Amino acid sequence: LFPTDLLVRVPASLVGGLLGDPTSASLFVVVQVALLGWATAALARELGSRLWPSVLAGVFAMFSPSFLALLACGRLDAASLGWMVLACLLWLRAVRRPSWRRGVALGAGLSALIASSPNLAFIMVFLIIPASLVAMVRQLRALVWPFALAALLVVLVGGACVATMVSLEGRSAG
């Protein structure tokens, strides 16, 4: 686990104290897989798919052989893929129907992605920045507030994660 994956460590340690570490790890994986399925289905609905094809998309995402292989190999950061899909969904909603609430939701989704998997957050940067620039050029005035609020939340949570990582590395070095 990364020192900045707070969204993984904190719930796992809380549940691990109650149920034990193996049960906690299994519960974490099941919840993350369910999040991936739900977020994929919701993204498909947002993109115009009907109900059953959306549900199938979510099921196929949850039981994708490559995704399950990564989980079987112990790559818990891959389990956080649901947060990335959720961030894509929230971004799409903020672009299509801008409001301050959607900006806050997008910031919270991106913050959850940063807190759960720095690797996936790094990939998301390359997906969301060019697409956001194109969207902002198209709808500059209406999009300023949602993305400004999202950026503020991401900077705050990202700063906290970096500070935690630096603090933990300083302790292990000294």
PDB file of N, CA, C and O in Angstrom, residues 1-62:
ATOM      1  N   LEU A   1       0.833  -1.180   0.000  1.00  0.00           N
ATOM      2  CA  LEU A   1       0.000   0.000   0.000  1.00  0.00           C
ATOM      3  C   LEU A   1       0.875   1.240   0.000  1.00  0.00           C
ATOM      4  O   LEU A   1       1.955   1.252   0.561  1.00  0.00           O
ATOM      5  N   PHE A   2       0.393   2.275  -0.634  1.00  0.00           N
ATOM      6  CA  PHE A   2       1.119   3.534  -0.688  1.00  0.00           C
ATOM      7  C   PHE A   2       0.894   4.311   0.605  1.00  0.00           C
ATOM      8  O   PHE A   2      -0.138   4.163   1.242  1.00  0.00           O
ATOM      9  N   PRO A   3       1.827   5.182   0.968  1.00  0.00           N
ATOM     10  CA  PRO A   3       1.598   5.977   2.177  1.00  0.00           C
ATOM     11  C   PRO A   3       0.455   6.971   2.013  1.00  0.00           C
ATOM     12  O   PRO A   3      -0.058   7.484   2.982  1.00  0.00           O
ATOM     13  N   THR A   4       0.049   7.266   0.780  1.00  0.00           N
ATOM     14  CA  THR A   4      -1.001   8.259   0.570  1.00  0.00           C
ATOM     15  C   THR A   4      -2.360   7.641   0.309  1.00  0.00           C
ATOM     16  O   THR A   4      -3.306   8.359   0.056  1.00  0.00           O
ATOM     17  N   ASP A   5      -2.494   6.326   0.320  1.00  0.00           N
ATOM     18  CA  ASP A   5      -3.782   5.704   0.020  1.00  0.00           C
ATOM     19  C   ASP A   5      -4.667   5.663   1.262  1.00  0.00           C
ATOM     20  O   ASP A   5      -5.066   4.623   1.742  1.00  0.00           O
ATOM     21  N   LEU A   6      -4.971   6.858   1.741  1.00  0.00           N
ATOM     22  CA  LEU A   6      -5.713   6.999   2.991  1.00  0.00           C
ATOM     23  C   LEU A   6      -7.110   6.393   2.912  1.00  0.00           C
ATOM     24  O   LEU A   6      -7.633   5.901   3.902  1.00  0.00           O
ATOM     25  N   LEU A   7      -7.707   6.438   1.725  1.00  0.00           N
ATOM     26  CA  LEU A   7      -9.051   5.900   1.568  1.00  0.00           C
ATOM     27  C   LEU A   7      -9.048   4.372   1.652  1.00  0.00           C
ATOM     28  O   LEU A   7     -10.084   3.755   1.827  1.00  0.00           O
ATOM     29  N   VAL A   8      -7.867   3.771   1.534  1.00  0.00           N
ATOM     30  CA  VAL A   8      -7.735   2.331   1.703  1.00  0.00           C
ATOM     31  C   VAL A   8      -7.339   2.009   3.138  1.00  0.00           C
ATOM     32  O   VAL A   8      -7.934   1.164   3.791  1.00  0.00           O
ATOM     33  N   ARG A   9      -6.347   2.705   3.654  1.00  0.00           N
ATOM     34  CA  ARG A   9      -5.788   2.382   4.965  1.00  0.00           C
ATOM     35  C   ARG A   9      -6.753   2.649   6.120  1.00  0.00           C
ATOM     36  O   ARG A   9      -6.878   1.824   7.017  1.00  0.00           O
ATOM     37  N   VAL A  10      -7.399   3.799   6.107  1.00  0.00           N
ATOM     38  CA  VAL A  10      -8.235   4.163   7.253  1.00  0.00           C
ATOM     39  C   VAL A  10      -9.421   3.211   7.407  1.00  0.00           C
ATOM     40  O   VAL A  10      -9.607   2.629   8.480  1.00  0.00           O
ATOM     41  N   PRO A  11     -10.244   3.005   6.350  1.00  0.00           N
ATOM     42  CA  PRO A  11     -11.354   2.056   6.543  1.00  0.00           C
ATOM     43  C   PRO A  11     -10.871   0.636   6.832  1.00  0.00           C
ATOM     44  O   PRO A  11     -11.466  -0.069   7.651  1.00  0.00           O
ATOM     45  N   ALA A  12      -9.775   0.219   6.185  1.00  0.00           N
ATOM     46  CA  ALA A  12      -9.275  -1.141   6.415  1.00  0.00           C
ATOM     47  C   ALA A  12      -8.808  -1.310   7.858  1.00  0.00           C
ATOM     48  O   ALA A  12      -9.038  -2.355   8.473  1.00  0.00           O
ATOM     49  N   SER A  13      -8.168  -0.292   8.412  1.00  0.00           N
ATOM     50  CA  SER A  13      -7.705  -0.425   9.799  1.00  0.00           C
ATOM     51  C   SER A  13      -8.879  -0.401  10.785  1.00  0.00           C
ATOM     52  O   SER A  13      -8.867  -1.109  11.786  1.00  0.00           O
ATOM     53  N   LEU A  14      -9.901   0.411  10.481  1.00  0.00           N
ATOM     54  CA  LEU A  14     -11.073   0.450  11.365  1.00  0.00           C
ATOM     55  C   LEU A  14     -11.829  -0.876  11.338  1.00  0.00           C
ATOM     56  O   LEU A  14     -12.168  -1.427  12.381  1.00  0.00           O
ATOM     57  N   VAL A  15     -12.083  -1.380  10.145  1.00  0.00           N
ATOM     58  CA  VAL A  15     -12.811  -2.642  10.017  1.00  0.00           C
ATOM     59  C   VAL A  15     -11.930  -3.806  10.458  1.00  0.00           C
ATOM     60  O   VAL A  15     -12.410  -4.771  11.050  1.00  0.00           O
ATOM     61  N   GLY A  16     -10.618  -3.710  10.184  1.00  0.00           N
ATOM     62  CA  GLY A  16      -9.699  -4.767  10.583  1.00  0.00           C
ATOM     63  C   GLY A  16      -9.667  -4.971  12.079  1.00  0.00           C
ATOM     64  O   GLY A  16      -9.519  -6.096  12.558  1.00  0.00           O
ATOM     65  N   GLY A  17      -9.810  -3.902  12.831  1.00  0.00           N
ATOM     66  CA  GLY A  17      -9.851  -4.029  14.284  1.00  0.00           C
ATOM     67  C   GLY A  17     -11.084  -4.757  14.774  1.00  0.00           C
ATOM     68  O   GLY A  17     -11.059  -5.429  15.802  1.00  0.00           O
ATOM     69  N   LEU A  18     -12.178  -4.643  14.020  1.00  0.00           N
ATOM     70  CA  LEU A  18     -13.427  -5.300  14.425  1.00  0.00           C
ATOM     71  C   LEU A  18     -13.545  -6.729  13.902  1.00  0.00           C
ATOM     72  O   LEU A  18     -13.974  -7.623  14.622  1.00  0.00           O
ATOM     73  N   LEU A  19     -13.179  -6.930  12.635  1.00  0.00           N
ATOM     74  CA  LEU A  19     -13.419  -8.217  11.992  1.00  0.00           C
ATOM     75  C   LEU A  19     -12.160  -9.042  11.748  1.00  0.00           C
ATOM     76  O   LEU A  19     -12.264 -10.197  11.347  1.00  0.00           O
ATOM     77  N   GLY A  20     -11.001  -8.445  11.904  1.00  0.00           N
ATOM     78  CA  GLY A  20      -9.754  -9.133  11.585  1.00  0.00           C
ATOM     79  C   GLY A  20      -9.258  -8.727  10.206  1.00  0.00           C
ATOM     80  O   GLY A  20     -10.042  -8.320   9.347  1.00  0.00           O
ATOM     81  N   ASP A  21      -7.973  -8.862  10.002  1.00  0.00           N
ATOM     82  CA  ASP A  21      -7.373  -8.404   8.753  1.00  0.00           C
ATOM     83  C   ASP A  21      -7.850  -9.152   7.499  1.00  0.00           C
ATOM     84  O   ASP A  21      -8.143  -8.515   6.489  1.00  0.00           O
ATOM     85  N   PRO A  22      -7.927 -10.488   7.494  1.00  0.00           N
ATOM     86  CA  PRO A  22      -8.388 -11.172   6.268  1.00  0.00           C
ATOM     87  C   PRO A  22      -9.813 -10.780   5.872  1.00  0.00           C
ATOM     88  O   PRO A  22     -10.095 -10.534   4.704  1.00  0.00           O
ATOM     89  N   THR A  23     -10.698 -10.699   6.850  1.00  0.00           N
ATOM     90  CA  THR A  23     -12.077 -10.309   6.565  1.00  0.00           C
ATOM     91  C   THR A  23     -12.131  -8.864   6.088  1.00  0.00           C
ATOM     92  O   THR A  23     -12.877  -8.527   5.167  1.00  0.00           O
ATOM     93  N   SER A  24     -11.325  -8.019   6.689  1.00  0.00           N
ATOM     94  CA  SER A  24     -11.267  -6.610   6.296  1.00  0.00           C
ATOM     95  C   SER A  24     -10.801  -6.466   4.855  1.00  0.00           C
ATOM     96  O   SER A  24     -11.380  -5.702   4.081  1.00  0.00           O
ATOM     97  N   ALA A  25      -9.770  -7.210   4.486  1.00  0.00           N
ATOM     98  CA  ALA A  25      -9.259  -7.143   3.115  1.00  0.00           C
ATOM     99  C   ALA A  25     -10.312  -7.643   2.125  1.00  0.00           C
ATOM    100  O   ALA A  25     -10.514  -7.040   1.063  1.00  0.00           O
ATOM    101  N   SER A  26     -10.977  -8.727   2.463  1.00  0.00           N
ATOM    102  CA  SER A  26     -12.013  -9.266   1.571  1.00  0.00           C
ATOM    103  C   SER A  26     -13.171  -8.290   1.423  1.00  0.00           C
ATOM    104  O   SER A  26     -13.690  -8.082   0.326  1.00  0.00           O
ATOM    105  N   LEU A  27     -13.582  -7.694   2.524  1.00  0.00           N
ATOM    106  CA  LEU A  27     -14.673  -6.725   2.497  1.00  0.00           C
ATOM    107  C   LEU A  27     -14.290  -5.512   1.653  1.00  0.00           C
ATOM    108  O   LEU A  27     -15.094  -5.017   0.856  1.00  0.00           O
ATOM    109  N   PHE A  28     -13.047  -5.054   1.797  1.00  0.00           N
ATOM    110  CA  PHE A  28     -12.560  -3.929   1.000  1.00  0.00           C
ATOM    111  C   PHE A  28     -12.650  -4.244  -0.490  1.00  0.00           C
ATOM    112  O   PHE A  28     -13.142  -3.443  -1.273  1.00  0.00           O
ATOM    113  N   VAL A  29     -12.205  -5.422  -0.889  1.00  0.00           N
ATOM    114  CA  VAL A  29     -12.221  -5.792  -2.304  1.00  0.00           C
ATOM    115  C   VAL A  29     -13.655  -5.883  -2.815  1.00  0.00           C
ATOM    116  O   VAL A  29     -13.972  -5.376  -3.906  1.00  0.00           O
ATOM    117  N   VAL A  30     -14.549  -6.483  -2.047  1.00  0.00           N
ATOM    118  CA  VAL A  30     -15.946  -6.617  -2.482  1.00  0.00           C
ATOM    119  C   VAL A  30     -16.596  -5.242  -2.659  1.00  0.00           C
ATOM    120  O   VAL A  30     -17.283  -4.988  -3.654  1.00  0.00           O
ATOM    121  N   VAL A  31     -16.367  -4.340  -1.718  1.00  0.00           N
ATOM    122  CA  VAL A  31     -16.946  -2.991  -1.816  1.00  0.00           C
ATOM    123  C   VAL A  31     -16.372  -2.256  -3.024  1.00  0.00           C
ATOM    124  O   VAL A  31     -17.111  -1.590  -3.762  1.00  0.00           O
ATOM    125  N   GLN A  32     -15.085  -2.381  -3.264  1.00  0.00           N
ATOM    126  CA  GLN A  32     -14.461  -1.695  -4.395  1.00  0.00           C
ATOM    127  C   GLN A  32     -14.958  -2.266  -5.725  1.00  0.00           C
ATOM    128  O   GLN A  32     -15.175  -1.520  -6.682  1.00  0.00           O
ATOM    129  N   VAL A  33     -15.138  -3.581  -5.794  1.00  0.00           N
ATOM    130  CA  VAL A  33     -15.660  -4.198  -7.026  1.00  0.00           C
ATOM    131  C   VAL A  33     -17.099  -3.749  -7.257  1.00  0.00           C
ATOM    132  O   VAL A  33     -17.492  -3.442  -8.389  1.00  0.00           O
ATOM    133  N   ALA A  34     -17.888  -3.668  -6.193  1.00  0.00           N
ATOM    134  CA  ALA A  34     -19.275  -3.189  -6.324  1.00  0.00           C
ATOM    135  C   ALA A  34     -19.291  -1.726  -6.784  1.00  0.00           C
ATOM    136  O   ALA A  34     -20.123  -1.346  -7.630  1.00  0.00           O
ATOM    137  N   LEU A  35     -18.384  -0.908  -6.267  1.00  0.00           N
ATOM    138  CA  LEU A  35     -18.290   0.485  -6.706  1.00  0.00           C
ATOM    139  C   LEU A  35     -17.967   0.559  -8.192  1.00  0.00           C
ATOM    140  O   LEU A  35     -18.551   1.361  -8.919  1.00  0.00           O
ATOM    141  N   LEU A  36     -17.055  -0.282  -8.646  1.00  0.00           N
ATOM    142  CA  LEU A  36     -16.716  -0.304 -10.075  1.00  0.00           C
ATOM    143  C   LEU A  36     -17.940  -0.648 -10.913  1.00  0.00           C
ATOM    144  O   LEU A  36     -18.216   0.007 -11.925  1.00  0.00           O
ATOM    145  N   GLY A  37     -18.690  -1.661 -10.510  1.00  0.00           N
ATOM    146  CA  GLY A  37     -19.881  -2.048 -11.267  1.00  0.00           C
ATOM    147  C   GLY A  37     -20.927  -0.949 -11.293  1.00  0.00           C
ATOM    148  O   GLY A  37     -21.477  -0.621 -12.349  1.00  0.00           O
ATOM    149  N   TRP A  38     -21.190  -0.361 -10.127  1.00  0.00           N
ATOM    150  CA  TRP A  38     -22.196   0.698 -10.063  1.00  0.00           C
ATOM    151  C   TRP A  38     -21.766   1.921 -10.868  1.00  0.00           C
ATOM    152  O   TRP A  38     -22.568   2.501 -11.616  1.00  0.00           O
ATOM    153  N   ALA A  39     -20.517   2.346 -10.720  1.00  0.00           N
ATOM    154  CA  ALA A  39     -20.043   3.542 -11.414  1.00  0.00           C
ATOM    155  C   ALA A  39     -20.033   3.327 -12.926  1.00  0.00           C
ATOM    156  O   ALA A  39     -20.370   4.241 -13.684  1.00  0.00           O
ATOM    157  N   THR A  40     -19.673   2.129 -13.363  1.00  0.00           N
ATOM    158  CA  THR A  40     -19.682   1.839 -14.801  1.00  0.00           C
ATOM    159  C   THR A  40     -21.100   1.875 -15.348  1.00  0.00           C
ATOM    160  O   THR A  40     -21.352   2.448 -16.418  1.00  0.00           O
ATOM    161  N   ALA A  41     -22.037   1.291 -14.626  1.00  0.00           N
ATOM    162  CA  ALA A  41     -23.437   1.318 -15.061  1.00  0.00           C
ATOM    163  C   ALA A  41     -23.966   2.756 -15.088  1.00  0.00           C
ATOM    164  O   ALA A  41     -24.657   3.156 -16.033  1.00  0.00           O
ATOM    165  N   ALA A  42     -23.631   3.546 -14.080  1.00  0.00           N
ATOM    166  CA  ALA A  42     -24.080   4.944 -14.042  1.00  0.00           C
ATOM    167  C   ALA A  42     -23.452   5.753 -15.167  1.00  0.00           C
ATOM    168  O   ALA A  42     -24.123   6.608 -15.767  1.00  0.00           O
ATOM    169  N   LEU A  43     -22.187   5.493 -15.478  1.00  0.00           N
ATOM    170  CA  LEU A  43     -21.537   6.194 -16.587  1.00  0.00           C
ATOM    171  C   LEU A  43     -22.183   5.821 -17.915  1.00  0.00           C
ATOM    172  O   LEU A  43     -22.419   6.688 -18.767  1.00  0.00           O
ATOM    173  N   ALA A  44     -22.505   4.556 -18.083  1.00  0.00           N
ATOM    174  CA  ALA A  44     -23.186   4.125 -19.309  1.00  0.00           C
ATOM    175  C   ALA A  44     -24.553   4.799 -19.435  1.00  0.00           C
ATOM    176  O   ALA A  44     -24.945   5.229 -20.526  1.00  0.00           O
ATOM    177  N   ARG A  45     -25.281   4.916 -18.324  1.00  0.00           N
ATOM    178  CA  ARG A  45     -26.570   5.614 -18.352  1.00  0.00           C
ATOM    179  C   ARG A  45     -26.397   7.081 -18.708  1.00  0.00           C
ATOM    180  O   ARG A  45     -27.176   7.644 -19.477  1.00  0.00           O
ATOM    181  N   GLU A  46     -25.366   7.710 -18.137  1.00  0.00           N
ATOM    182  CA  GLU A  46     -25.104   9.121 -18.433  1.00  0.00           C
ATOM    183  C   GLU A  46     -24.772   9.322 -19.909  1.00  0.00           C
ATOM    184  O   GLU A  46     -25.097  10.348 -20.485  1.00  0.00           O
ATOM    185  N   LEU A  47     -24.142   8.329 -20.511  1.00  0.00           N
ATOM    186  CA  LEU A  47     -23.781   8.419 -21.925  1.00  0.00           C
ATOM    187  C   LEU A  47     -24.931   8.040 -22.852  1.00  0.00           C
ATOM    188  O   LEU A  47     -24.772   8.041 -24.067  1.00  0.00           O
ATOM    189  N   GLY A  48     -26.086   7.700 -22.275  1.00  0.00           N
ATOM    190  CA  GLY A  48     -27.274   7.478 -23.094  1.00  0.00           C
ATOM    191  C   GLY A  48     -27.697   6.034 -23.263  1.00  0.00           C
ATOM    192  O   GLY A  48     -28.620   5.748 -24.019  1.00  0.00           O
ATOM    193  N   SER A  49     -27.066   5.118 -22.566  1.00  0.00           N
ATOM    194  CA  SER A  49     -27.428   3.711 -22.683  1.00  0.00           C
ATOM    195  C   SER A  49     -28.721   3.443 -21.916  1.00  0.00           C
ATOM    196  O   SER A  49     -29.054   4.134 -20.958  1.00  0.00           O
ATOM    197  N   ARG A  50     -29.420   2.427 -22.333  1.00  0.00           N
ATOM    198  CA  ARG A  50     -30.625   2.018 -21.611  1.00  0.00           C
ATOM    199  C   ARG A  50     -30.236   1.229 -20.361  1.00  0.00           C
ATOM    200  O   ARG A  50     -29.071   0.930 -20.139  1.00  0.00           O
ATOM    201  N   LEU A  51     -31.233   0.882 -19.550  1.00  0.00           N
ATOM    202  CA  LEU A  51     -30.980   0.273 -18.247  1.00  0.00           C
ATOM    203  C   LEU A  51     -30.220  -1.050 -18.342  1.00  0.00           C
ATOM    204  O   LEU A  51     -29.162  -1.215 -17.728  1.00  0.00           O
ATOM    205  N   TRP A  52     -30.732  -2.015 -19.078  1.00  0.00           N
ATOM    206  CA  TRP A  52     -30.110  -3.340 -19.080  1.00  0.00           C
ATOM    207  C   TRP A  52     -28.736  -3.355 -19.730  1.00  0.00           C
ATOM    208  O   TRP A  52     -27.827  -4.025 -19.209  1.00  0.00           O
ATOM    209  N   PRO A  53     -28.519  -2.660 -20.843  1.00  0.00           N
ATOM    210  CA  PRO A  53     -27.142  -2.594 -21.340  1.00  0.00           C
ATOM    211  C   PRO A  53     -26.186  -1.932 -20.340  1.00  0.00           C
ATOM    212  O   PRO A  53     -25.024  -2.330 -20.237  1.00  0.00           O
ATOM    213  N   SER A  54     -26.690  -0.949 -19.579  1.00  0.00           N
ATOM    214  CA  SER A  54     -25.857  -0.313 -18.554  1.00  0.00           C
ATOM    215  C   SER A  54     -25.504  -1.297 -17.440  1.00  0.00           C
ATOM    216  O   SER A  54     -24.363  -1.336 -16.970  1.00  0.00           O
ATOM    217  N   VAL A  55     -26.491  -2.073 -17.026  1.00  0.00           N
ATOM    218  CA  VAL A  55     -26.247  -3.078 -15.992  1.00  0.00           C
ATOM    219  C   VAL A  55     -25.227  -4.102 -16.484  1.00  0.00           C
ATOM    220  O   VAL A  55     -24.307  -4.486 -15.752  1.00  0.00           O
ATOM    221  N   LEU A  56     -25.368  -4.524 -17.739  1.00  0.00           N
ATOM    222  CA  LEU A  56     -24.404  -5.471 -18.303  1.00  0.00           C
ATOM    223  C   LEU A  56     -23.002  -4.869 -18.354  1.00  0.00           C
ATOM    224  O   LEU A  56     -22.025  -5.569 -18.077  1.00  0.00           O
ATOM    225  N   ALA A  57     -22.907  -3.598 -18.698  1.00  0.00           N
ATOM    226  CA  ALA A  57     -21.593  -2.940 -18.706  1.00  0.00           C
ATOM    227  C   ALA A  57     -20.971  -2.980 -17.313  1.00  0.00           C
ATOM    228  O   ALA A  57     -19.774  -3.255 -17.162  1.00  0.00           O
ATOM    229  N   GLY A  58     -21.773  -2.717 -16.288  1.00  0.00           N
ATOM    230  CA  GLY A  58     -21.273  -2.774 -14.921  1.00  0.00           C
ATOM    231  C   GLY A  58     -20.840  -4.180 -14.521  1.00  0.00           C
ATOM    232  O   GLY A  58     -19.784  -4.362 -13.903  1.00  0.00           O
ATOM    233  N   VAL A  59     -21.627  -5.177 -14.903  1.00  0.00           N
ATOM    234  CA  VAL A  59     -21.282  -6.567 -14.584  1.00  0.00           C
ATOM    235  C   VAL A  59     -20.006  -6.973 -15.318  1.00  0.00           C
ATOM    236  O   VAL A  59     -19.115  -7.610 -14.738  1.00  0.00           O
ATOM    237  N   PHE A  60     -19.901  -6.601 -16.590  1.00  0.00           N
ATOM    238  CA  PHE A  60     -18.699  -6.940 -17.354  1.00  0.00           C
ATOM    239  C   PHE A  60     -17.462  -6.256 -16.778  1.00  0.00           C
ATOM    240  O   PHE A  60     -16.379  -6.838 -16.761  1.00  0.00           O
ATOM    241  N   ALA A  61     -17.611  -5.041 -16.300  1.00  0.00           N
ATOM    242  CA  ALA A  61     -16.475  -4.356 -15.681  1.00  0.00           C
ATOM    243  C   ALA A  61     -16.052  -5.070 -14.397  1.00  0.00           C
ATOM    244  O   ALA A  61     -14.857  -5.260 -14.144  1.00  0.00           O
ATOM    245  N   MET A  62     -17.035  -5.478 -13.582  1.00  0.00           N
ATOM    246  CA  MET A  62     -16.718  -6.143 -12.309  1.00  0.00           C
ATOM    247  C   MET A  62     -16.033  -7.483 -12.517  1.00  0.00           C
ATOM    248  O   MET A  62     -15.167  -7.867 -11.737  1.00  0.00           O
TER     249      MET A  62
END
